[in-house]
mmCIF file with all atom_site columns, C-alpha atoms in Angstrom:
data_model
loop_
_atom_site.group_PDB
_atom_site.id
_atom_site.type_symbol
_atom_site.label_atom_id
_atom_site.label_alt_id
_atom_site.label_comp_id
_atom_site.label_asym_id
_atom_site.label_entity_id
_atom_site.label_seq_id
_atom_site.pdbx_PDB_ins_code
_atom_site.Cartn_x
_atom_site.Cartn_y
_atom_site.Cartn_z
_atom_site.occupancy
_atom_site.B_iso_or_equiv
_atom_site.pdbx_formal_charge
_atom_site.auth_seq_id
_atom_site.auth_comp_id
_atom_site.auth_asym_id
_atom_site.auth_atom_id
_atom_site.pdbx_PDB_model_num
ATOM 1  C CA . MET A 1 1  ? -79.340 100.982 -56.110 1.00 43.00 ? 1  MET A CA 1
ATOM 2  C CA . LYS A 1 2  ? -75.823 102.432 -55.265 1.00 47.00 ? 2  LYS A CA 1
ATOM 3  C CA . GLY A 1 3  ? -74.409 99.259  -56.688 1.00 48.00 ? 3  GLY A CA 1
ATOM 4  C CA . ALA A 1 4  ? -76.558 99.120  -59.947 1.00 47.00 ? 4  ALA A CA 1
ATOM 5  C CA . CYS A 1 5  ? -75.316 102.790 -60.648 1.00 47.00 ? 5  CYS A CA 1
ATOM 6  C CA . TYR A 1 6  ? -71.853 101.863 -59.987 1.00 44.00 ? 6  TYR A CA 1
ATOM 7  C CA . HIS A 1 7  ? -71.895 98.919  -62.137 1.00 47.00 ? 7  HIS A CA 1
ATOM 8  C CA . ALA A 1 8  ? -73.297 101.142 -65.040 1.00 46.00 ? 8  ALA A CA 1
ATOM 9  C CA . GLU A 1 9  ? -70.802 103.227 -64.895 1.00 49.00 ? 9  GLU A CA 1
ATOM 10 C CA . LYS A 1 10 ? -68.137 100.444 -64.747 1.00 47.00 ? 10 LYS A CA 1
ATOM 11 C CA . VAL A 1 11 ? -69.370 99.361  -67.844 1.00 45.00 ? 11 VAL A CA 1
ATOM 12 C CA . GLN A 1 12 ? -69.525 102.636 -69.485 1.00 44.00 ? 12 GLN A CA 1
ATOM 13 C CA . THR A 1 13 ? -65.612 102.738 -68.573 1.00 49.00 ? 13 THR A CA 1
ATOM 14 C CA . LEU A 1 14 ? -65.062 99.531  -70.222 1.00 57.00 ? 14 LEU A CA 1
ATOM 15 C CA . ALA A 1 15 ? -67.092 100.516 -73.311 1.00 57.00 ? 15 ALA A CA 1
ATOM 16 C CA . ASP A 1 16 ? -64.417 103.318 -74.004 1.00 67.00 ? 16 ASP A CA 1
ATOM 17 C CA . PHE A 1 17 ? -61.815 100.702 -74.013 1.00 71.00 ? 17 PHE A CA 1
ATOM 18 C CA . ASP A 1 18 ? -60.630 100.019 -77.300 1.00 81.00 ? 18 ASP A CA 1
ATOM 19 C CA . ASP A 1 19 ? -57.920 97.955  -79.406 1.00 83.00 ? 19 ASP A CA 1
ATOM 20 C CA . ASP A 1 20 ? -55.505 100.788 -79.087 1.00 87.00 ? 20 ASP A CA 1
ATOM 21 C CA . LEU A 1 21 ? -55.515 101.266 -75.609 1.00 86.00 ? 21 LEU A CA 1
ATOM 22 C CA . ALA A 1 22 ? -55.164 97.517  -74.895 1.00 88.00 ? 22 ALA A CA 1
ATOM 23 C CA . ARG A 1 23 ? -52.476 97.510  -77.273 1.00 90.00 ? 23 ARG A CA 1
ATOM 24 C CA . GLU A 1 24 ? -50.800 100.570 -75.021 1.00 92.00 ? 24 GLU A CA 1
ATOM 25 C CA . PHE A 1 25 ? -51.516 98.801  -72.121 1.00 90.00 ? 25 PHE A CA 1
ATOM 26 C CA . VAL A 1 26 ? -49.636 95.363  -73.418 1.00 93.00 ? 26 VAL A CA 1
ATOM 27 C CA . ARG A 1 27 ? -46.677 97.456  -74.198 1.00 94.00 ? 27 ARG A CA 1
ATOM 28 C CA . GLY A 1 28 ? -46.514 98.673  -70.732 1.00 94.00 ? 28 GLY A CA 1
ATOM 29 C CA . LEU A 1 29 ? -46.572 95.127  -69.558 1.00 94.00 ? 29 LEU A CA 1
ATOM 30 C CA . VAL A 1 30 ? -43.705 94.296  -71.936 1.00 94.00 ? 30 VAL A CA 1
ATOM 31 C CA . GLN A 1 31 ? -41.697 97.562  -70.769 1.00 95.00 ? 31 GLN A CA 1
ATOM 32 C CA . SER A 1 32 ? -42.290 96.659  -67.199 1.00 95.00 ? 32 SER A CA 1
ATOM 33 C CA . ALA A 1 33 ? -41.124 92.872  -67.436 1.00 94.00 ? 33 ALA A CA 1
ATOM 34 C CA . ILE A 1 34 ? -37.770 94.288  -69.448 1.00 94.00 ? 34 ILE A CA 1
ATOM 35 C CA . ALA A 1 35 ? -37.240 96.616  -66.446 1.00 96.00 ? 35 ALA A CA 1
ATOM 36 C CA . ARG A 1 36 ? -37.485 94.211  -63.633 1.00 96.00 ? 36 ARG A CA 1
ATOM 37 C CA . GLY A 1 37 ? -35.366 91.565  -65.678 1.00 96.00 ? 37 GLY A CA 1
ATOM 38 C CA . VAL A 1 38 ? -38.324 89.151  -66.480 1.00 95.00 ? 38 VAL A CA 1
ATOM 39 C CA . ASP A 1 39 ? -38.837 87.427  -69.864 1.00 95.00 ? 39 ASP A CA 1
ATOM 40 C CA . PRO A 1 40 ? -41.714 89.769  -71.199 1.00 95.00 ? 40 PRO A CA 1
ATOM 41 C CA . ALA A 1 41 ? -42.909 86.710  -73.380 1.00 94.00 ? 41 ALA A CA 1
ATOM 42 C CA . ALA A 1 42 ? -43.232 84.524  -70.482 1.00 95.00 ? 42 ALA A CA 1
ATOM 43 C CA . ARG A 1 43 ? -45.044 87.623  -68.513 1.00 95.00 ? 43 ARG A CA 1
ATOM 44 C CA . LEU A 1 44 ? -47.391 88.019  -71.384 1.00 95.00 ? 44 LEU A CA 1
ATOM 45 C CA . GLN A 1 45 ? -48.370 84.698  -71.296 1.00 96.00 ? 45 GLN A CA 1
ATOM 46 C CA . GLN A 1 46 ? -49.414 84.858  -67.612 1.00 95.00 ? 46 GLN A CA 1
ATOM 47 C CA . PHE A 1 47 ? -51.188 87.742  -68.230 1.00 94.00 ? 47 PHE A CA 1
ATOM 48 C CA . ARG A 1 48 ? -53.017 86.133  -71.305 1.00 95.00 ? 48 ARG A CA 1
ATOM 49 C CA . THR A 1 49 ? -54.029 83.111  -68.954 1.00 95.00 ? 49 THR A CA 1
ATOM 50 C CA . LEU A 1 50 ? -55.497 85.444  -66.549 1.00 93.00 ? 50 LEU A CA 1
ATOM 51 C CA . GLN A 1 51 ? -57.520 87.107  -69.083 1.00 93.00 ? 51 GLN A CA 1
ATOM 52 C CA . GLN A 1 52 ? -58.813 83.996  -70.546 1.00 95.00 ? 52 GLN A CA 1
ATOM 53 C CA . ALA A 1 53 ? -60.062 82.942  -66.966 1.00 94.00 ? 53 ALA A CA 1
ATOM 54 C CA . ALA A 1 54 ? -61.707 86.282  -66.399 1.00 91.00 ? 54 ALA A CA 1
ATOM 55 C CA . ILE A 1 55 ? -63.477 85.582  -69.698 1.00 92.00 ? 55 ILE A CA 1
ATOM 56 C CA . ALA A 1 56 ? -64.270 81.818  -68.928 1.00 93.00 ? 56 ALA A CA 1
ATOM 57 C CA . MET A 1 57 ? -65.827 83.126  -65.666 1.00 93.00 ? 57 MET A CA 1
ATOM 58 C CA . SER A 1 58 ? -67.292 86.395  -66.792 1.00 90.00 ? 58 SER A CA 1
ATOM 59 C CA . LYS A 1 59 ? -71.334 86.781  -66.876 1.00 92.00 ? 59 LYS A CA 1
ATOM 60 C CA . ASP A 1 60 ? -70.680 90.295  -67.956 1.00 91.00 ? 60 ASP A CA 1
ATOM 61 C CA . PRO A 1 61 ? -70.550 90.539  -71.903 1.00 90.00 ? 61 PRO A CA 1
ATOM 62 C CA . ALA A 1 62 ? -68.668 93.811  -71.379 1.00 88.00 ? 62 ALA A CA 1
ATOM 63 C CA . LEU A 1 63 ? -66.107 92.359  -69.120 1.00 88.00 ? 63 LEU A CA 1
ATOM 64 C CA . ALA A 1 64 ? -65.738 89.675  -71.361 1.00 89.00 ? 64 ALA A CA 1
ATOM 65 C CA . GLU A 1 65 ? -65.293 91.538  -74.313 1.00 89.00 ? 65 GLU A CA 1
ATOM 66 C CA . THR A 1 66 ? -62.659 93.828  -72.679 1.00 88.00 ? 66 THR A CA 1
ATOM 67 C CA . ALA A 1 67 ? -60.554 90.583  -71.564 1.00 90.00 ? 67 ALA A CA 1
ATOM 68 C CA . GLU A 1 68 ? -60.890 89.392  -75.332 1.00 91.00 ? 68 GLU A CA 1
ATOM 69 C CA . GLN A 1 69 ? -59.477 92.904  -76.462 1.00 91.00 ? 69 GLN A CA 1
ATOM 70 C CA . LEU A 1 70 ? -56.478 92.053  -73.894 1.00 92.00 ? 70 LEU A CA 1
ATOM 71 C CA . VAL A 1 71 ? -55.859 88.538  -75.008 1.00 93.00 ? 71 VAL A CA 1
ATOM 72 C CA . ARG A 1 72 ? -55.703 89.765  -79.133 1.00 93.00 ? 72 ARG A CA 1
ATOM 73 C CA . ALA A 1 73 ? -53.315 92.489  -77.909 1.00 93.00 ? 73 ALA A CA 1
ATOM 74 C CA . VAL A 1 74 ? -51.437 90.029  -76.113 1.00 94.00 ? 74 VAL A CA 1
ATOM 75 C CA . ASP A 1 75 ? -51.329 87.674  -79.271 1.00 95.00 ? 75 ASP A CA 1
ATOM 76 C CA . LEU A 1 76 ? -49.984 90.477  -81.305 1.00 93.00 ? 76 LEU A CA 1
ATOM 77 C CA . ALA A 1 77 ? -47.300 91.674  -78.830 1.00 94.00 ? 77 ALA A CA 1
ATOM 78 C CA . LEU A 1 78 ? -46.206 87.837  -78.600 1.00 94.00 ? 78 LEU A CA 1
ATOM 79 C CA . ARG A 1 79 ? -46.133 87.620  -82.056 1.00 94.00 ? 79 ARG A CA 1
ATOM 80 C CA . ASP A 1 80 ? -43.928 90.845  -82.658 1.00 92.00 ? 80 ASP A CA 1
ATOM 81 C CA . LEU A 1 81 ? -41.582 89.396  -79.779 1.00 89.00 ? 81 LEU A CA 1
ATOM 82 C CA . ALA A 1 82 ? -41.349 86.251  -81.653 1.00 90.00 ? 82 ALA A CA 1
ATOM 83 C CA . ALA A 1 83 ? -40.237 87.972  -84.606 1.00 89.00 ? 83 ALA A CA 1
ATOM 84 C CA . VAL A 1 84 ? -37.660 90.245  -82.997 1.00 86.00 ? 84 VAL A CA 1
ATOM 85 C CA . GLU A 1 85 ? -36.133 87.136  -81.466 1.00 81.00 ? 85 GLU A CA 1
ATOM 86 C CA . SER A 1 86 ? -35.662 85.180  -84.759 1.00 77.00 ? 86 SER A CA 1
#
């Protein structure tokens, strides 16, 4: 029973994860990559691949939706980075 309660709390937390928070998280990834001297676009592509794997493997709709939000945020950031580089 304890596992069921934990799962319900986890889903509630995911429900609070919105597109703005996803974009903020992705901005943090970009800033971290820059601070470490890593190509931010490459780092975002790696993260995007992980999120797509999570979507493909997830049986939990809330987890899949959260991963999809992160993928959309990564796509926007990659578009912005490409615009800055050109």
